[in-house]
Structure formats: structure tokens, C-alpha cells
PDB file of C-alpha atoms in Angstrom:
ATOM      1  CA  MET A 428     -31.480  19.506  19.386  1.00 58.00           C
ATOM      2  CA  THR A 429     -33.385  22.782  19.725  1.00 77.00           C
ATOM      3  CA  ASP A 430     -32.390  26.123  18.250  1.00 91.00           C
ATOM      4  CA  ARG A 431     -32.544  27.426  21.787  1.00 92.00           C
ATOM      5  CA  VAL A 432     -29.717  25.130  22.939  1.00 93.00           C
ATOM      6  CA  VAL A 433     -27.549  26.113  19.993  1.00 95.00           C
ATOM      7  CA  ALA A 434     -28.249  29.789  20.570  1.00 96.00           C
ATOM      8  CA  GLY A 435     -27.329  29.401  24.237  1.00 96.00           C
ATOM      9  CA  VAL A 436     -23.948  27.873  23.388  1.00 97.00           C
ATOM     10  CA  LEU A 437     -23.255  30.571  20.811  1.00 97.00           C
ATOM     11  CA  ALA A 438     -24.099  33.197  23.444  1.00 97.00           C
ATOM     12  CA  GLU A 439     -21.582  31.615  25.815  1.00 97.00           C
ATOM     13  CA  LEU A 440     -18.930  31.724  23.112  1.00 97.00           C
ATOM     14  CA  ALA A 441     -19.743  35.368  22.413  1.00 96.00           C
ATOM     15  CA  ALA A 442     -19.330  36.156  26.109  1.00 96.00           C
ATOM     16  CA  LEU A 443     -15.842  34.624  26.022  1.00 96.00           C
ATOM     17  CA  GLU A 444     -14.768  36.824  23.108  1.00 94.00           C
ATOM     18  CA  ASP A 445     -11.752  38.987  23.970  1.00 94.00           C
ATOM     19  CA  PRO A 446     -10.394  41.686  21.613  1.00 93.00           C
ATOM     20  CA  LYS A 447      -6.770  41.099  22.619  1.00 95.00           C
ATOM     21  CA  THR A 448      -7.072  37.355  22.036  1.00 94.00           C
ATOM     22  CA  ARG A 449      -8.647  38.040  18.654  1.00 93.00           C
ATOM     23  CA  GLU A 450      -5.760  40.336  17.761  1.00 94.00           C
ATOM     24  CA  VAL A 451      -3.193  37.653  18.639  1.00 93.00           C
ATOM     25  CA  ASN A 452      -5.112  34.965  16.762  1.00 90.00           C
ATOM     26  CA  ALA A 453      -5.438  37.174  13.699  1.00 92.00           C
ATOM     27  CA  ARG A 454      -1.668  37.154  13.314  1.00 90.00           C
ATOM     28  CA  HIS A 455      -1.913  33.414  12.709  1.00 87.00           C
ATOM     29  CA  GLY A 456      -4.866  33.627  10.341  1.00 89.00           C
ATOM     30  CA  ASP A 457      -7.555  32.732  12.882  1.00 90.00           C
ATOM     31  CA  ASP A 458     -10.657  34.917  13.147  1.00 92.00           C
ATOM     32  CA  HIS A 459     -11.880  34.380  16.709  1.00 93.00           C
ATOM     33  CA  GLY A 460     -11.161  35.863  20.109  1.00 93.00           C
ATOM     34  CA  VAL A 461     -11.888  32.990  22.489  1.00 95.00           C
ATOM     35  CA  ASN A 462      -9.113  31.819  24.782  1.00 95.00           C
ATOM     36  CA  LEU A 463      -8.534  28.139  24.009  1.00 95.00           C
ATOM     37  CA  THR A 464      -8.284  27.166  27.683  1.00 96.00           C
ATOM     38  CA  GLU A 465     -11.742  28.611  28.255  1.00 97.00           C
ATOM     39  CA  LEU A 466     -13.004  26.947  25.091  1.00 97.00           C
ATOM     40  CA  ARG A 467     -11.769  23.578  26.330  1.00 97.00           C
ATOM     41  CA  ALA A 468     -13.411  24.175  29.714  1.00 97.00           C
ATOM     42  CA  LEU A 469     -16.726  24.812  27.959  1.00 98.00           C
ATOM     43  CA  ALA A 470     -16.282  21.644  25.910  1.00 98.00           C
ATOM     44  CA  LYS A 471     -15.557  19.649  29.074  1.00 97.00           C
ATOM     45  CA  ARG A 472     -18.794  20.891  30.611  1.00 97.00           C
ATOM     46  CA  LEU A 473     -20.858  20.137  27.513  1.00 97.00           C
ATOM     47  CA  LYS A 474     -19.255  16.684  27.079  1.00 97.00           C
ATOM     48  CA  THR A 475     -19.719  14.676  23.882  1.00 97.00           C
ATOM     49  CA  GLN A 476     -22.775  15.780  21.917  1.00 97.00           C
ATOM     50  CA  GLN A 477     -22.640  14.776  18.274  1.00 97.00           C
ATOM     51  CA  GLU A 478     -25.814  16.522  17.150  1.00 96.00           C
ATOM     52  CA  LEU A 479     -24.829  19.770  18.845  1.00 97.00           C
ATOM     53  CA  ALA A 480     -21.397  19.460  17.260  1.00 97.00           C
ATOM     54  CA  ARG A 481     -22.952  19.217  13.799  1.00 96.00           C
ATOM     55  CA  ARG A 482     -25.148  22.244  14.441  1.00 96.00           C
ATOM     56  CA  LEU A 483     -22.231  24.304  15.717  1.00 97.00           C
ATOM     57  CA  TRP A 484     -20.127  23.337  12.708  1.00 97.00           C
ATOM     58  CA  ASP A 485     -22.880  24.487  10.374  1.00 96.00           C
ATOM     59  CA  THR A 486     -22.726  28.026  11.810  1.00 95.00           C
ATOM     60  CA  ASP A 487     -19.417  28.628   9.946  1.00 94.00           C
ATOM     61  CA  ASP A 488     -18.175  30.487  13.050  1.00 95.00           C
ATOM     62  CA  THR A 489     -14.569  29.636  13.894  1.00 96.00           C
ATOM     63  CA  ALA A 490     -14.962  29.418  17.684  1.00 97.00           C
ATOM     64  CA  ALA A 491     -18.135  27.362  17.263  1.00 97.00           C
ATOM     65  CA  ARG A 492     -16.357  24.998  14.896  1.00 98.00           C
ATOM     66  CA  LEU A 493     -13.463  24.537  17.295  1.00 98.00           C
ATOM     67  CA  LEU A 494     -15.950  23.715  20.039  1.00 98.00           C
ATOM     68  CA  ALA A 495     -17.741  21.323  17.682  1.00 98.00           C
ATOM     69  CA  ILE A 496     -14.488  19.460  17.104  1.00 98.00           C
ATOM     70  CA  LEU A 497     -13.963  19.087  20.855  1.00 98.00           C
ATOM     71  CA  ILE A 498     -17.451  17.709  21.616  1.00 98.00           C
ATOM     72  CA  CYS A 499     -18.019  15.564  18.525  1.00 98.00           C
ATOM     73  CA  ARG A 500     -17.743  11.799  18.160  1.00 98.00           C
ATOM     74  CA  PRO A 501     -14.852  11.392  15.670  1.00 98.00           C
ATOM     75  CA  LYS A 502     -15.843   7.888  14.599  1.00 98.00           C
ATOM     76  CA  ALA A 503     -19.392   8.978  13.766  1.00 98.00           C
ATOM     77  CA  PHE A 504     -18.489  10.857  10.577  1.00 98.00           C
ATOM     78  CA  GLU A 505     -18.650   9.351   7.115  1.00 97.00           C
ATOM     79  CA  ARG A 506     -15.827   9.861   4.641  1.00 98.00           C
ATOM     80  CA  ALA A 507     -17.790  12.328   2.492  1.00 98.00           C
ATOM     81  CA  GLU A 508     -18.658  14.392   5.566  1.00 97.00           C
ATOM     82  CA  LEU A 509     -15.031  14.693   6.621  1.00 98.00           C
ATOM     83  CA  ASP A 510     -13.975  15.599   3.104  1.00 98.00           C
ATOM     84  CA  ALA A 511     -16.590  18.367   2.955  1.00 98.00           C
ATOM     85  CA  MET A 512     -15.660  19.603   6.428  1.00 98.00           C
ATOM     86  CA  LEU A 513     -11.969  19.837   5.589  1.00 98.00           C
ATOM     87  CA  ARG A 514     -12.683  21.783   2.414  1.00 97.00           C
ATOM     88  CA  ALA A 515     -14.879  24.148   4.439  1.00 97.00           C
ATOM     89  CA  ALA A 516     -12.243  24.653   7.164  1.00 96.00           C
ATOM     90  CA  ARG A 517     -11.330  28.276   6.510  1.00 91.00           C
ATOM     91  CA  THR A 518      -8.784  28.908   9.257  1.00 95.00           C
ATOM     92  CA  PRO A 519      -5.518  27.164  10.219  1.00 94.00           C
ATOM     93  CA  LYS A 520      -6.670  26.218  13.732  1.00 96.00           C
ATOM     94  CA  VAL A 521      -9.910  24.621  12.525  1.00 97.00           C
ATOM     95  CA  HIS A 522      -7.958  22.786   9.805  1.00 97.00           C
ATOM     96  CA  ASP A 523      -5.359  21.473  12.287  1.00 96.00           C
ATOM     97  CA  TRP A 524      -7.841  20.442  14.958  1.00 98.00           C
ATOM     98  CA  LEU A 525     -10.118  18.725  12.462  1.00 98.00           C
ATOM     99  CA  VAL A 526      -7.249  16.619  11.118  1.00 98.00           C
ATOM    100  CA  ASN A 527      -5.649  15.860  14.474  1.00 97.00           C
ATOM    101  CA  TYR A 528      -8.678  15.445  16.739  1.00 98.00           C
ATOM    102  CA  VAL A 529     -11.204  13.974  14.324  1.00 98.00           C
ATOM    103  CA  VAL A 530      -9.837  12.568  11.068  1.00 98.00           C
ATOM    104  CA  LYS A 531      -6.918  10.705  12.672  1.00 97.00           C
ATOM    105  CA  LYS A 532      -9.410   8.871  14.912  1.00 97.00           C
ATOM    106  CA  ASN A 533     -11.815   7.985  12.110  1.00 98.00           C
ATOM    107  CA  SER A 534     -11.867   4.666  10.246  1.00 97.00           C
ATOM    108  CA  HIS A 535     -11.694   6.492   6.906  1.00 98.00           C
ATOM    109  CA  SER A 536      -8.408   8.222   7.694  1.00 98.00           C
ATOM    110  CA  GLU A 537      -6.290   6.070   5.385  1.00 98.00           C
ATOM    111  CA  GLU A 538      -8.651   6.484   2.431  1.00 98.00           C
ATOM    112  CA  LEU A 539      -8.675  10.226   3.016  1.00 98.00           C
ATOM    113  CA  ARG A 540      -4.892  10.324   3.356  1.00 98.00           C
ATOM    114  CA  LEU A 541      -4.464   8.817  -0.083  1.00 98.00           C
ATOM    115  CA  ALA A 542      -7.126  10.988  -1.690  1.00 98.00           C
ATOM    116  CA  TRP A 543      -6.097  14.233  -0.055  1.00 98.00           C
ATOM    117  CA  SER A 544      -2.371  13.815  -0.697  1.00 97.00           C
ATOM    118  CA  ALA A 545      -3.043  13.941  -4.439  1.00 95.00           C
ATOM    119  CA  ASP A 546      -5.574  16.801  -4.276  1.00 97.00           C
ATOM    120  CA  PRO A 547      -4.827  19.936  -6.330  1.00 97.00           C
ATOM    121  CA  ASP A 548      -5.957  22.189  -3.467  1.00 97.00           C
ATOM    122  CA  PRO A 549      -2.783  22.760  -1.372  1.00 97.00           C
ATOM    123  CA  ARG A 550      -4.782  23.073   1.859  1.00 97.00           C
ATOM    124  CA  VAL A 551      -6.348  19.672   1.251  1.00 98.00           C
ATOM    125  CA  ALA A 552      -3.004  18.172   0.189  1.00 98.00           C
ATOM    126  CA  ALA A 553      -1.476  19.508   3.417  1.00 98.00           C
ATOM    127  CA  ALA A 554      -4.019  17.464   5.388  1.00 98.00           C
ATOM    128  CA  GLY A 555      -2.996  14.397   3.391  1.00 98.00           C
ATOM    129  CA  TRP A 556       0.635  14.987   4.275  1.00 98.00           C
ATOM    130  CA  ALA A 557      -0.265  15.468   7.945  1.00 98.00           C
ATOM    131  CA  LEU A 558      -1.936  12.062   7.917  1.00 98.00           C
ATOM    132  CA  THR A 559       1.114  10.605   6.173  1.00 98.00           C
ATOM    133  CA  THR A 560       3.343  12.017   8.914  1.00 98.00           C
ATOM    134  CA  GLU A 561       1.139  10.263  11.456  1.00 97.00           C
ATOM    135  CA  ARG A 562       1.692   6.976   9.640  1.00 97.00           C
ATOM    136  CA  VAL A 563       5.433   7.616   9.450  1.00 97.00           C
ATOM    137  CA  ARG A 564       5.401   7.867  13.235  1.00 95.00           C
ATOM    138  CA  ARG A 565       2.937   5.171  14.217  1.00 94.00           C
ATOM    139  CA  LYS A 566       2.358   2.720  11.369  1.00 95.00           C
ATOM    140  CA  PRO A 567       5.047   2.992   8.689  1.00 96.00           C
ATOM    141  CA  GLU A 568       4.507  -0.548   7.385  1.00 96.00           C
ATOM    142  CA  GLY A 569       3.569  -0.387   3.717  1.00 96.00           C
ATOM    143  CA  LEU A 570       4.716   3.203   3.228  1.00 97.00           C
ATOM    144  CA  ASP A 571       7.262   3.888   0.493  1.00 98.00           C
ATOM    145  CA  LEU A 572       9.490   6.162   2.556  1.00 98.00           C
ATOM    146  CA  ALA A 573      12.075   6.549  -0.212  1.00 98.00           C
ATOM    147  CA  GLY A 574       9.277   7.495  -2.583  1.00 98.00           C
ATOM    148  CA  LEU A 575       7.968  10.081  -0.124  1.00 98.00           C
ATOM    149  CA  LEU A 576      11.449  11.582   0.069  1.00 98.00           C
ATOM    150  CA  ASP A 577      11.527  11.742  -3.737  1.00 98.00           C
ATOM    151  CA  VAL A 578       8.285  13.743  -3.787  1.00 98.00           C
ATOM    152  CA  ILE A 579       9.411  16.036  -0.968  1.00 98.00           C
ATOM    153  CA  GLU A 580      12.742  16.659  -2.666  1.00 98.00           C
ATOM    154  CA  ALA A 581      11.049  17.554  -5.943  1.00 98.00           C
ATOM    155  CA  GLU A 582       8.068  19.575  -4.689  1.00 98.00           C
ATOM    156  CA  MET A 583       8.561  21.014  -1.194  1.00 98.00           C
ATOM    157  CA  LYS A 584      10.682  24.029  -2.110  1.00 97.00           C
ATOM    158  CA  GLY A 585       8.027  25.523  -4.383  1.00 97.00           C
ATOM    159  CA  ALA A 586       4.946  24.417  -2.416  1.00 98.00           C
ATOM    160  CA  PRO A 587       2.520  26.976  -0.893  1.00 97.00           C
ATOM    161  CA  ASP A 588       3.197  27.742   2.761  1.00 94.00           C
ATOM    162  CA  ARG A 589       0.714  25.390   4.421  1.00 95.00           C
ATOM    163  CA  LEU A 590       1.583  22.469   2.170  1.00 97.00           C
ATOM    164  CA  GLN A 591       5.284  23.205   2.486  1.00 98.00           C
ATOM    165  CA  TRP A 592       5.028  23.121   6.270  1.00 97.00           C
ATOM    166  CA  ALA A 593       3.259  19.742   6.189  1.00 98.00           C
ATOM    167  CA  MET A 594       5.816  18.248   3.799  1.00 98.00           C
ATOM    168  CA  ASN A 595       8.652  19.620   5.917  1.00 98.00           C
ATOM    169  CA  GLU A 596       7.165  17.978   8.995  1.00 98.00           C
ATOM    170  CA  CYS A 597       6.950  14.667   7.152  1.00 98.00           C
ATOM    171  CA  LEU A 598      10.562  15.019   6.042  1.00 98.00           C
ATOM    172  CA  GLY A 599      11.677  15.638   9.615  1.00 98.00           C
ATOM    173  CA  ARG A 600       9.694  12.711  10.971  1.00 98.00           C
ATOM    174  CA  ILE A 601      11.132  10.332   8.402  1.00 98.00           C
ATOM    175  CA  GLY A 602      14.620  11.390   9.467  1.00 98.00           C
ATOM    176  CA  ILE A 603      13.826  11.144  13.167  1.00 97.00           C
ATOM    177  CA  GLU A 604      11.942   7.849  13.152  1.00 96.00           C
ATOM    178  CA  HIS A 605      13.831   5.943  10.478  1.00 97.00           C
ATOM    179  CA  ALA A 606      17.618   5.940  10.862  1.00 96.00           C
ATOM    180  CA  GLU A 607      18.172   4.298   7.483  1.00 97.00           C
ATOM    181  CA  HIS A 608      16.706   7.399   5.791  1.00 98.00           C
ATOM    182  CA  ARG A 609      18.172   9.968   8.189  1.00 97.00           C
ATOM    183  CA  ASP A 610      21.185  11.062   6.153  1.00 98.00           C
ATOM    184  CA  ARG A 611      19.095  11.596   3.045  1.00 98.00           C
ATOM    185  CA  ALA A 612      16.425  13.541   4.969  1.00 98.00           C
ATOM    186  CA  ILE A 613      19.100  15.812   6.423  1.00 98.00           C
ATOM    187  CA  ASP A 614      20.691  16.261   3.003  1.00 98.00           C
ATOM    188  CA  ILE A 615      17.354  17.258   1.459  1.00 98.00           C
ATOM    189  CA  GLY A 616      16.775  19.749   4.256  1.00 98.00           C
ATOM    190  CA  GLU A 617      20.248  21.249   3.860  1.00 97.00           C
ATOM    191  CA  ARG A 618      19.902  21.640   0.102  1.00 97.00           C
ATOM    192  CA  LEU A 619      16.353  23.016   0.047  1.00 98.00           C
ATOM    193  CA  GLN A 620      16.863  25.327   3.067  1.00 97.00           C
ATOM    194  CA  VAL A 621      13.116  25.332   3.805  1.00 97.00           C
ATOM    195  CA  LEU A 622      12.319  27.177   7.067  1.00 96.00           C
ATOM    196  CA  GLU A 623      16.014  27.765   7.736  1.00 94.00           C
ATOM    197  CA  ASP A 624      15.301  31.282   8.993  1.00 93.00           C
ATOM    198  CA  TYR A 625      12.006  30.512  10.743  1.00 92.00           C
ATOM    199  CA  PRO A 626      11.837  32.534  13.986  1.00 90.00           C
ATOM    200  CA  THR A 627      12.088  30.182  16.958  1.00 88.00           C
ATOM    201  CA  SER A 628      11.457  31.139  20.573  1.00 86.00           C
ATOM    202  CA  PRO A 629      14.147  30.407  23.180  1.00 87.00           C
ATOM    203  CA  GLY A 630      13.902  26.822  24.377  1.00 84.00           C
ATOM    204  CA  CYS A 631      12.038  25.671  21.268  1.00 88.00           C
ATOM    205  CA  THR A 632      13.461  23.551  18.459  1.00 92.00           C
ATOM    206  CA  SER A 633      13.735  25.030  14.990  1.00 94.00           C
ATOM    207  CA  PRO A 634      11.535  23.429  12.286  1.00 95.00           C
ATOM    208  CA  PHE A 635      14.558  23.547   9.943  1.00 97.00           C
ATOM    209  CA  VAL A 636      14.908  19.807   9.313  1.00 97.00           C
ATOM    210  CA  PRO A 637      18.681  19.319   9.849  1.00 97.00           C
ATOM    211  CA  THR A 638      18.495  21.170  13.173  1.00 96.00           C
ATOM    212  CA  TRP A 639      15.235  19.493  14.201  1.00 96.00           C
ATOM    213  CA  ILE A 640      16.437  15.956  13.459  1.00 97.00           C
ATOM    214  CA  ALA A 641      19.754  16.473  15.209  1.00 95.00           C
ATOM    215  CA  GLU A 642      18.121  17.857  18.347  1.00 94.00           C
ATOM    216  CA  VAL A 643      15.427  15.191  18.668  1.00 94.00           C
ATOM    217  CA  VAL A 644      17.871  12.331  18.016  1.00 94.00           C
ATOM    218  CA  ARG A 645      20.249  13.844  20.593  1.00 91.00           C
ATOM    219  CA  ARG A 646      17.463  13.873  23.187  1.00 89.00           C
ATOM    220  CA  GLN A 647      16.418  10.325  22.323  1.00 85.00           C
ATOM    221  CA  HIS A 648      19.925   9.109  23.008  1.00 77.00           C
ATOM    222  CA  GLY A 649      20.243  11.212  26.163  1.00 70.00           C
ATOM    223  CA  GLN A 650      23.213  13.167  24.914  1.00 54.00           C
TER     224      GLN A 650
END
């Protein structure tokens, strides 16, 4: 992989930079101005290129890192690499995409879930909870769902924003996917009142757990 190739891709990203897009992204904590549809189109043209992905990641540029995530080979990363990458993910979008598009597809995801969930860094712990939510949905066997609810009940209210959001999502998913825990999940949500006043656009479902669970269950049953 030549420096020239990397420089060419970075130049393409720079050409896609739009001040208005950057302004919108900044409101969500992201420091880039590339429209994500255009970013995905660039990734589709480049196709999978693991070495280029590594080089783009190393630039520490947010748009370049998002592109790296889209063109990488998720199963090619070692556990230590993914741990270092997550800790270096400065912005919410890079953090989310790394967890959802890379870590979830990697063979080390369960080891990382356990390690990250207990990490003192709330951003890292949030990634652990995101992976736990994935297991709640797809592979709940072996999970102590009642124990997870105990932790959420005790810690979610006072958790930093990003970690709180991840724990809230796990709480909602437990209630949605597992009817035997639904009443308790709703009760926890009602008592803690986390995200009760979160602004929700018309047509979207509130992340407030009692409302979220009720709406998704209603749709599942076609009511």
C-alpha cells in the first residue's frame, strides 16, 4: 500500500467535505463534514481493502476512520487491535460503527464483551453493553438476564450519558425479547425515568423504556 494511494483517498474525502454537513454532525459530537451516503458510495467503489483500512484508521481523521470501517475485513482483527481501536475511537459515530460493523462480526466479540462491560472507562463499558444487547437479541443462552436487570436497576440512573444510553437499550431489549422479564423491565424504566423527556421526532418511537417496549410489542402482535 503506497502513500500515494492513501493520499488519493484522503483527497477524495476532503473533496466531499461540506460545511453544512459538518455543522449538523457537530451537534452530535462528530467532527467531519462528509455525507454518509457519499461515504458509503466511496467505500463501495474501493471494496474491501484491509491494508488500506488500517492506514486510513491510523490517520486519526474521523471520515477516514469511518471509511476504514466500511472497507475493512472485520474477522481479520486480533482482540488487542480491536481493544486499542475502541479506546482510540474519539467520536460517537466511529464508536458505534466500530462496534456494530466490526466487533460484532469478529470471533473475539464475546471476550471483548465481558472485558469491556467491566471497564472503568464509561465509553468502553458502553461498547460492552452494546454487545450484551446483541446477545440479548440473538443468543441469550447463558446470559443472566435477571442479573443484568439488577445491574441496570442499580447503576443506570447515575451512569454517564453514553453508558446510560447503552444500558437503557439493553433494558428495553430484555423487555421486548423476553416476556418473562417484561414487567420488571417496564417497572425499572418507570421508576428510573431515564430518557423520559428525550425529544422524539414524529413517527419515531421514544427510547423511554416503558413506551418503547409497549410500542414494539404492540407491533409484534399486530395490534
